[in-house]
Structure formats: C-alpha cells, structure tokens
Short mmCIF file of C-alpha atoms in Angstrom, two decimals:
data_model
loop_
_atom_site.label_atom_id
_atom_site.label_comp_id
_atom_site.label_asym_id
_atom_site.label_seq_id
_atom_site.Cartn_x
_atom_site.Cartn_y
_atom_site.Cartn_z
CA UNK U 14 -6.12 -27.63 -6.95
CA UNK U 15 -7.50 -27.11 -3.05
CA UNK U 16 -9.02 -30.17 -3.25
CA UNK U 17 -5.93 -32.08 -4.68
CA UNK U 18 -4.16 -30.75 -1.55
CA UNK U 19 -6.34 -31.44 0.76
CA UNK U 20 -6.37 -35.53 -0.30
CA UNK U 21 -2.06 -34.68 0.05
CA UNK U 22 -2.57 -32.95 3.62
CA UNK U 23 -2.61 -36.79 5.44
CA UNK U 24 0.69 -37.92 3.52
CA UNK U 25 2.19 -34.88 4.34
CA UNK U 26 1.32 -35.43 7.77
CA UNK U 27 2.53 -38.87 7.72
CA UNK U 28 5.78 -37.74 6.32
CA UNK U 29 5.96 -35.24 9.03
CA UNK U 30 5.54 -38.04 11.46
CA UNK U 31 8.37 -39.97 9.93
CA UNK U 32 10.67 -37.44 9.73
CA UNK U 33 12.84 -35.02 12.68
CA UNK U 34 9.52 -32.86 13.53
CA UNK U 35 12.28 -30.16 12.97
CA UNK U 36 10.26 -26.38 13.52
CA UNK U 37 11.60 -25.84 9.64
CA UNK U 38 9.51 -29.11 8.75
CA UNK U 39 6.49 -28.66 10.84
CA UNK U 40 6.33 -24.52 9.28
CA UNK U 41 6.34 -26.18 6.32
CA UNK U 42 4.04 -28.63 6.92
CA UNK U 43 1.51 -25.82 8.75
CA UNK U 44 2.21 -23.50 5.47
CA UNK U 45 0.95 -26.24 3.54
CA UNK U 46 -1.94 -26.67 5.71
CA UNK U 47 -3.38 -22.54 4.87
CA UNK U 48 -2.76 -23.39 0.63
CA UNK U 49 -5.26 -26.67 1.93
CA UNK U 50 -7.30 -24.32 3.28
CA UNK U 51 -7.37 -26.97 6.49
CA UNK U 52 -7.92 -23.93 8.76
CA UNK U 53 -8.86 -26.41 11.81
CA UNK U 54 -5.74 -28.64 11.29
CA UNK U 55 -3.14 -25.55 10.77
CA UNK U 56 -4.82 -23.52 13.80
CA UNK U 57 -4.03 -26.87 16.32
CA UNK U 58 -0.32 -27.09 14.35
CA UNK U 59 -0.11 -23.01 14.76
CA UNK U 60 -0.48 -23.66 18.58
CA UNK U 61 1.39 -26.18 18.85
CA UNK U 62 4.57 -24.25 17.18
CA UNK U 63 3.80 -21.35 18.65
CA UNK U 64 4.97 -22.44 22.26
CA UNK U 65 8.45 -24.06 20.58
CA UNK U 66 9.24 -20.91 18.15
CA UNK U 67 9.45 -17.84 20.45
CA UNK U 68 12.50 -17.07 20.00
CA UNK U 69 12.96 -18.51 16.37
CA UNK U 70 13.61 -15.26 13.67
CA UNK U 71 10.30 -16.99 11.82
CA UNK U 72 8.05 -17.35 14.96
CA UNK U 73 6.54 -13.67 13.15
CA UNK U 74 5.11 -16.16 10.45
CA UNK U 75 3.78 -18.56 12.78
CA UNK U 76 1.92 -15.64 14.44
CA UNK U 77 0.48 -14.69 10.89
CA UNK U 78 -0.69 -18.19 10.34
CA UNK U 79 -2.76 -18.24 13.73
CA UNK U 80 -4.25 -15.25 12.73
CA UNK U 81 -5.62 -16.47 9.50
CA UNK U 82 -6.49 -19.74 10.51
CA UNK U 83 -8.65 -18.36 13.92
CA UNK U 84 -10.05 -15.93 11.70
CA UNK U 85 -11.36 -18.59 9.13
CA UNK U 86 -12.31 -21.05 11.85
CA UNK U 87 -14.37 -17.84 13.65
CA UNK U 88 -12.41 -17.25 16.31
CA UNK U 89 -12.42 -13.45 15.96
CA UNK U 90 -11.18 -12.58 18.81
CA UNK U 91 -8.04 -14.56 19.01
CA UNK U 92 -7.43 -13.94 15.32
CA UNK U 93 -7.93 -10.01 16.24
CA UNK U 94 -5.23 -10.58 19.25
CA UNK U 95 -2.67 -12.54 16.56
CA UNK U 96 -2.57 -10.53 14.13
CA UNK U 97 -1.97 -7.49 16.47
CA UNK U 98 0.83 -9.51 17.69
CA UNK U 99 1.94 -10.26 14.41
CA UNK U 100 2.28 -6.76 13.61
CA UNK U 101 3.80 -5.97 16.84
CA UNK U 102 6.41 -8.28 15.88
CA UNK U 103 7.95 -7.17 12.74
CA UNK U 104 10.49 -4.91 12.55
CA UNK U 105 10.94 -5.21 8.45
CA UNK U 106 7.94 -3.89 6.89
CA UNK U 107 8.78 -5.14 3.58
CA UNK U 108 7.69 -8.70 5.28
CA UNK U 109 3.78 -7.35 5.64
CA UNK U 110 1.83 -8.65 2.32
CA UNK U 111 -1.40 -7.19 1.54
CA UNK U 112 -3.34 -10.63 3.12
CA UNK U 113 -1.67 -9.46 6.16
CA UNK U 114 -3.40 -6.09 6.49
CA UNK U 115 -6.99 -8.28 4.75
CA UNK U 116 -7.12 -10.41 7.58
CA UNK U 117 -6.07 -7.45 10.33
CA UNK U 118 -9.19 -5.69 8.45
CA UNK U 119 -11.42 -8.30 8.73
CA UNK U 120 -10.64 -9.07 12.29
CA UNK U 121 -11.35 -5.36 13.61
CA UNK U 122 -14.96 -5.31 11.36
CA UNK U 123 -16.01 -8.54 13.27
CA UNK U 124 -15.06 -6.46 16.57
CA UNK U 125 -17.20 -4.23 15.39
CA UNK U 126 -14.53 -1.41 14.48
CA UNK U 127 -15.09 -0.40 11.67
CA UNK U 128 -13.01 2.55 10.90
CA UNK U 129 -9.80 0.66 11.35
CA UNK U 130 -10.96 -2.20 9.39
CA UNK U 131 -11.38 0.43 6.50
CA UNK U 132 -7.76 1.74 7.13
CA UNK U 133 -6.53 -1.51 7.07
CA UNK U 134 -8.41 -2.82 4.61
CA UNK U 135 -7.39 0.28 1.93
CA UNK U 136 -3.65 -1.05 2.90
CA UNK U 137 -4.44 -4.51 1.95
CA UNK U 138 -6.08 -3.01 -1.71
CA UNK U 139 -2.95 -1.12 -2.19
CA UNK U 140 -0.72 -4.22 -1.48
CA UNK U 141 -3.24 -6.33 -3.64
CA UNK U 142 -6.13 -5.08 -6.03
CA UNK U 143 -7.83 -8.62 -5.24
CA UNK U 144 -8.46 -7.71 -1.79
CA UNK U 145 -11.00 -4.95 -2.94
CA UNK U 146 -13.67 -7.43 -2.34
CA UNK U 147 -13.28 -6.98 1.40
CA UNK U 148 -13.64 -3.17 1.27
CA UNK U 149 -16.90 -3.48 -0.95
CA UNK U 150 -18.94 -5.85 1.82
CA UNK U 151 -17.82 -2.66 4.39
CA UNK U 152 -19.04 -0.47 1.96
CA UNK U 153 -22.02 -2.58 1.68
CA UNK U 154 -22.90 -3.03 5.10
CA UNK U 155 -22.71 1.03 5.66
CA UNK U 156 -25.32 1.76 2.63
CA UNK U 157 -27.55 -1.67 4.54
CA UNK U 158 -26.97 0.61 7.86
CA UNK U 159 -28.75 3.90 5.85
CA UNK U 160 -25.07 5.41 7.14
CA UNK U 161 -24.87 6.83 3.82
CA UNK U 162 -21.66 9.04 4.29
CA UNK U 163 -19.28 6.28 5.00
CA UNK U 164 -21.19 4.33 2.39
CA UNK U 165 -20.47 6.74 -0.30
CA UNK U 166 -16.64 7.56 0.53
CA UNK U 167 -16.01 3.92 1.26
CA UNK U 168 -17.24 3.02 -2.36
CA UNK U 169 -15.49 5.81 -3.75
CA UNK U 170 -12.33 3.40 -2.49
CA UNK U 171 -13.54 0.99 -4.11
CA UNK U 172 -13.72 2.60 -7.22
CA UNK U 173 -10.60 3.95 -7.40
CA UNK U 174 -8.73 0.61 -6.94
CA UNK U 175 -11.06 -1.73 -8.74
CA UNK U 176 -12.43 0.28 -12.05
CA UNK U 177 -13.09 -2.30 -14.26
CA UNK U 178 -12.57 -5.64 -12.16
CA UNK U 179 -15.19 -7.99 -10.62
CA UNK U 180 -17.77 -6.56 -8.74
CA UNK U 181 -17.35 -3.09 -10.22
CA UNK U 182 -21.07 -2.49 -11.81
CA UNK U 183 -22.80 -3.25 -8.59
CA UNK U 184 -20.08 -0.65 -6.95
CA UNK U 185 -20.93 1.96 -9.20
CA UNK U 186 -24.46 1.28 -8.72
CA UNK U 187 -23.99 1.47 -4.94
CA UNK U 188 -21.80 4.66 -4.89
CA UNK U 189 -24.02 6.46 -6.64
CA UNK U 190 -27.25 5.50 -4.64
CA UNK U 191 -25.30 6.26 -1.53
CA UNK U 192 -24.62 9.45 -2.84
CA UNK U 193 -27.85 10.52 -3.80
CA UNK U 194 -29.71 9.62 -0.60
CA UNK U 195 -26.83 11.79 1.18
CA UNK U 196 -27.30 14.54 -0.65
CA UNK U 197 -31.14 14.13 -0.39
CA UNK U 198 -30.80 13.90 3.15
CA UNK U 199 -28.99 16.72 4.09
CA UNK U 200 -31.65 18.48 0.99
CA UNK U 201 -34.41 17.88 2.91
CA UNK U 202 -32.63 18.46 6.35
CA UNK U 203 -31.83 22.43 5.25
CA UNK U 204 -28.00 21.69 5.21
CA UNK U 205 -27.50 22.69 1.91
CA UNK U 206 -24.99 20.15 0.35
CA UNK U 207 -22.70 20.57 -1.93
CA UNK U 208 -23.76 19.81 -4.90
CA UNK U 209 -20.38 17.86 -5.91
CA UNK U 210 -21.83 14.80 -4.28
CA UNK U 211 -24.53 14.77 -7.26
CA UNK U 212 -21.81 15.11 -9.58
CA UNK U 213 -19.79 12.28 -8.11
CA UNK U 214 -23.25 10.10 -8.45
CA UNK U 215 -24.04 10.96 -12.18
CA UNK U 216 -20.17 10.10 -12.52
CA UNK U 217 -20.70 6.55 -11.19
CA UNK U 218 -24.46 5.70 -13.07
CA UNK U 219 -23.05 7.00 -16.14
CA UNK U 220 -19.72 4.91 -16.01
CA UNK U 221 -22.25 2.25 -14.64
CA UNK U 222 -24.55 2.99 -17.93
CA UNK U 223 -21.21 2.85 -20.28
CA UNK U 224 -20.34 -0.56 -18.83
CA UNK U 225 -23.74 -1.93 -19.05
CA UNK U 226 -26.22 -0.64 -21.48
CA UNK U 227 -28.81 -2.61 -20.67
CA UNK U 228 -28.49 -1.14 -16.72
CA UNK U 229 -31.56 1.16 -17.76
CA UNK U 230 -32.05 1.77 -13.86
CA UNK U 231 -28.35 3.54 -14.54
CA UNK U 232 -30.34 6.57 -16.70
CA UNK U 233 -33.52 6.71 -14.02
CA UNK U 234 -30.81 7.71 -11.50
CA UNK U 235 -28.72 10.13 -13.28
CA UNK U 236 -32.28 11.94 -14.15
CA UNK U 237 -33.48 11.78 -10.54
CA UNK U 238 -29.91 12.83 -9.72
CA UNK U 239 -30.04 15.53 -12.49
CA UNK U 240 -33.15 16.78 -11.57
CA UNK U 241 -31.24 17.85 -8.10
CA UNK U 242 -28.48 19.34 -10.10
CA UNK U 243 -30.91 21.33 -12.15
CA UNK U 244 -31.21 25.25 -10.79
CA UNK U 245 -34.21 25.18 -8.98
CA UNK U 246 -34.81 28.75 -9.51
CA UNK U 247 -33.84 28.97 -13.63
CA UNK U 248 -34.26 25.29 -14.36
CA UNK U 249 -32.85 23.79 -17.51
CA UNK U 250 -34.69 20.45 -17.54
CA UNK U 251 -30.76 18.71 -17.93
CA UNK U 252 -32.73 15.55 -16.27
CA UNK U 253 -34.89 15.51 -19.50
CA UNK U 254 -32.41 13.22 -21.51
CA UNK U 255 -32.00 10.53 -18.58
CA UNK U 256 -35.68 10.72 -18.46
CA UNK U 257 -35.92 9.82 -22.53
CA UNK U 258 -33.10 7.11 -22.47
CA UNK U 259 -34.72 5.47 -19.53
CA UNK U 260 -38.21 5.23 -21.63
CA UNK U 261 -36.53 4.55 -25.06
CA UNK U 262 -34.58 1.73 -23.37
CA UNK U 263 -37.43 0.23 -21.11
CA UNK U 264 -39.65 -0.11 -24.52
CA UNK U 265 -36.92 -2.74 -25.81
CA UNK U 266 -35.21 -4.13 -23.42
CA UNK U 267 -37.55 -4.94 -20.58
CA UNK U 268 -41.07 -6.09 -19.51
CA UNK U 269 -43.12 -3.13 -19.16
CA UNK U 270 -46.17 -4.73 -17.69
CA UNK U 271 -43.48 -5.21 -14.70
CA UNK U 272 -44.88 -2.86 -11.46
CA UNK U 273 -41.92 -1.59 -10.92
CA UNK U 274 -41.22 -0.44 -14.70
CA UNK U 275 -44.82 0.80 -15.03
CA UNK U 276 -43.93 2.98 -11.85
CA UNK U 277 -40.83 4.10 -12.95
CA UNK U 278 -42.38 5.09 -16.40
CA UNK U 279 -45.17 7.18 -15.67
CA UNK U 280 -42.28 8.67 -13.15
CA UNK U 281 -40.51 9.36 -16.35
CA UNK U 282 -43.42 10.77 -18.95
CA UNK U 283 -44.89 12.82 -15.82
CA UNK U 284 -41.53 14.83 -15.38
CA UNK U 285 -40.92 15.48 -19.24
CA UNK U 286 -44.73 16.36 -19.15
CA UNK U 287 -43.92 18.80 -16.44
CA UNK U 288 -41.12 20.15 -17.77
CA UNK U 289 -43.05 21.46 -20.99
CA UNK U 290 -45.61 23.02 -19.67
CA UNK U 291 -43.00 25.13 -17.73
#
C-alpha cells in the first residue's frame, strides 16, 4: 500500500498545484505525504506551512508532522525541538496519540537522554501496544551497556505491555539475563540482593520455556538462576530439575558435538554430580 502511495504522491502534488494552495489543501496534501512515508518531501511542505499557519487552530498538527518527518530524515535535533513545541502547544490532551509520545521518545534517546525517552516511551505503549518495539531497543541497548538495572526494569515494561506479541521470547530471554547478572553482581560485590530479582528471572525463562520448548537455553538459566536461589547453607539442589531438562532436551533437539552444548553439558552432569555426593 506505501508503495501505491508513493507512485500517487506526484498527482497529488500536481493537483495541489492546480488547485487554491488553500492551508486545508496543502495539510492535506503534507498528511498524505507521512502515510507515503515521503519524509524528505513532507519535512520541505512542513516548513513551508509552518511559516503561513501560526495562528491557524491546526498549526499544533503541522508542528507534529515536522517532528516526525525530521526525526525520520535524522534530523534529531530539530525533531527533538518540534515535538517539544508540539507539546507545548496543546492545550487538549485528548489530541496527543501514542505516535506522539513514540517519536518525543525517540527524539530524547538520540539526545542521549535516556530516562525521559523511557517515560515517554511507556506513554506511547499505553496509548498503543505496537509502540512496545521502541521500549525493547532501550531495553536492549542498557543490557549491550552491561547497565543491567535499567536493563532489567526496562524489560520488565516490556513485559507487562507486550506478553504474548512480537518480540516477546527474545524479551523474556533478555529480562531474565539482565536479572541474573544484577543479582550476580551485587552477589559477588557483598551487597546482598534480594533474592526477588532471581525470582523475577526464573519467572521470565520459564514463561520463555512455556512459549518455546525447544528454547533449551530457557532451563540452563533457570538452573544457574536456581542454583542462586538454593540456601547456600541447607541446600536443596531445586536447580537439579533445570539441570535434567536442559540434558534430556539437548539429547533430542540439538547438535551435541556443538562447543557450546558440549560446555553447557558437562556444566550440567558436573552440578547433578556434585549435588549427590553432598
């Protein structure tokens, strides 16, 4: 359909060209231009309208439309700038639509601030589930960063507004790596964490493991993540099971001549082995 418009975009500019150049036809014709996704074309007609609209009760929209279309043409700092304005602007929140706060979001994480591209981001989910996808890269790019923390509570967003939807394996996955490496962090650094991080991990492998069976990586980390859990001074062996799924699994669903399976198995038989001679 994008590419049907964007043969229509001349015509419609012809028409345009033909017609009154009224503001009403040219904020049509520039509205046209974002469902073209002719960011270029609509940024130069966004401009153009923007010094004939001040005072028009729709100049608000044209303001929204140079945000997007600087944004998408890389012009962060200009699309950062509009969309401030645009916000400045509008006195009837009910106007603000969740690709509003998206491309607000995305504008302060290219300026590098990342905690209000999070807040505005989570507005933009709550508007629109589809916009999760934005939150997840942020998410993403704090587990990249080792920041762990952020990584971990920004997934746990994620989660909670896009359960099942696309994307949603790999952000289990993520939350509960994040998790675990916070929690072994501050292990290792003598904080003494709580230990309702580790639950919070073993709740995303094992929703990861329910969703995707053949995830066997999913029961490797709730046994390394159990085997934290586990009292360290009356241990139960609760990783045990993980341990056992993750070999039972491995020996029919995957290459086990693989390096990293071989690793990950003799990880797996040396801790059962362990945990009967204790």
């Amino acid at each position: 359909i994008f590419k049907c418009l964007h043969i229509l975009t001349p015509i419609y500019k012809k028409y345009i060209d033909l017609t009154d150049k009224s503001f009403e036809s040219r904020l049509r014709y520039a509205q046209f231009l974002f469902y073209a996704k002719d960011y270029t074309t609509l940024e130069q007609e966004a401009t153009a309208l923007a010094s004939v609209s001040k005072d028009d009760p729709k100049a608000p929209v044209v303001l929204r439309m140079r945000g997007y279309s600087a944004y998408e043409n890389k012009n962060y700092p200009q699309s950062l700038q509009y969309m401030k304005d645009f916000f400045a602007s509008i006195k009837d929140t009910s106007r603000i639509v969740g690709s509003d706060y998206l491309y607000l979001g995305k504008a302060y994480l290219q300026s590098g601030n990342n905690d209000l591209a999070v807040e505005n981001l989570v507005k933009a989910v709550q508007k629109d589930s589809s916009n999760v996808e934005a939150l997840a890269e942020i998410a993403k790019s704090y587990y990249d960063a080792k920041d762990y923390e952020k990584a971990m509570s920004t997934y746990e967003l994620v989660n909670k507004y896009n359960a099942n939807g696309k994307g949603s394996l790999y952000n289990y996955y993520y939350h509960g790596l994040a998790s675990y490496f916070f929690y072994a962090k501050g292990y290792n650094a003598k904080t003494n964490p709580s230990k309702d991080i580790l639950v919070k991990a073993d709740s995303s492998f094992a929703t990861l493991a329910k969703l995707s069976p053949t995830t066997i990586d999913a029961y490797l980390w709730r046994a390394r993540v159990n085997y934290f859990k586990d009292s360290e001074t009356a241990p139960q062996g609760i990783y045990i099971p993980y341990y056992q799924q993750y070999l039972d699994s491995a020996e029919v669903q995957v290459d086990k001549q693989t390096p990293a399976v071989k690793k990950n198995m003799v990880e797996a038989y040396s801790n059962i082995y362990l945990s009967l001679k204790q």
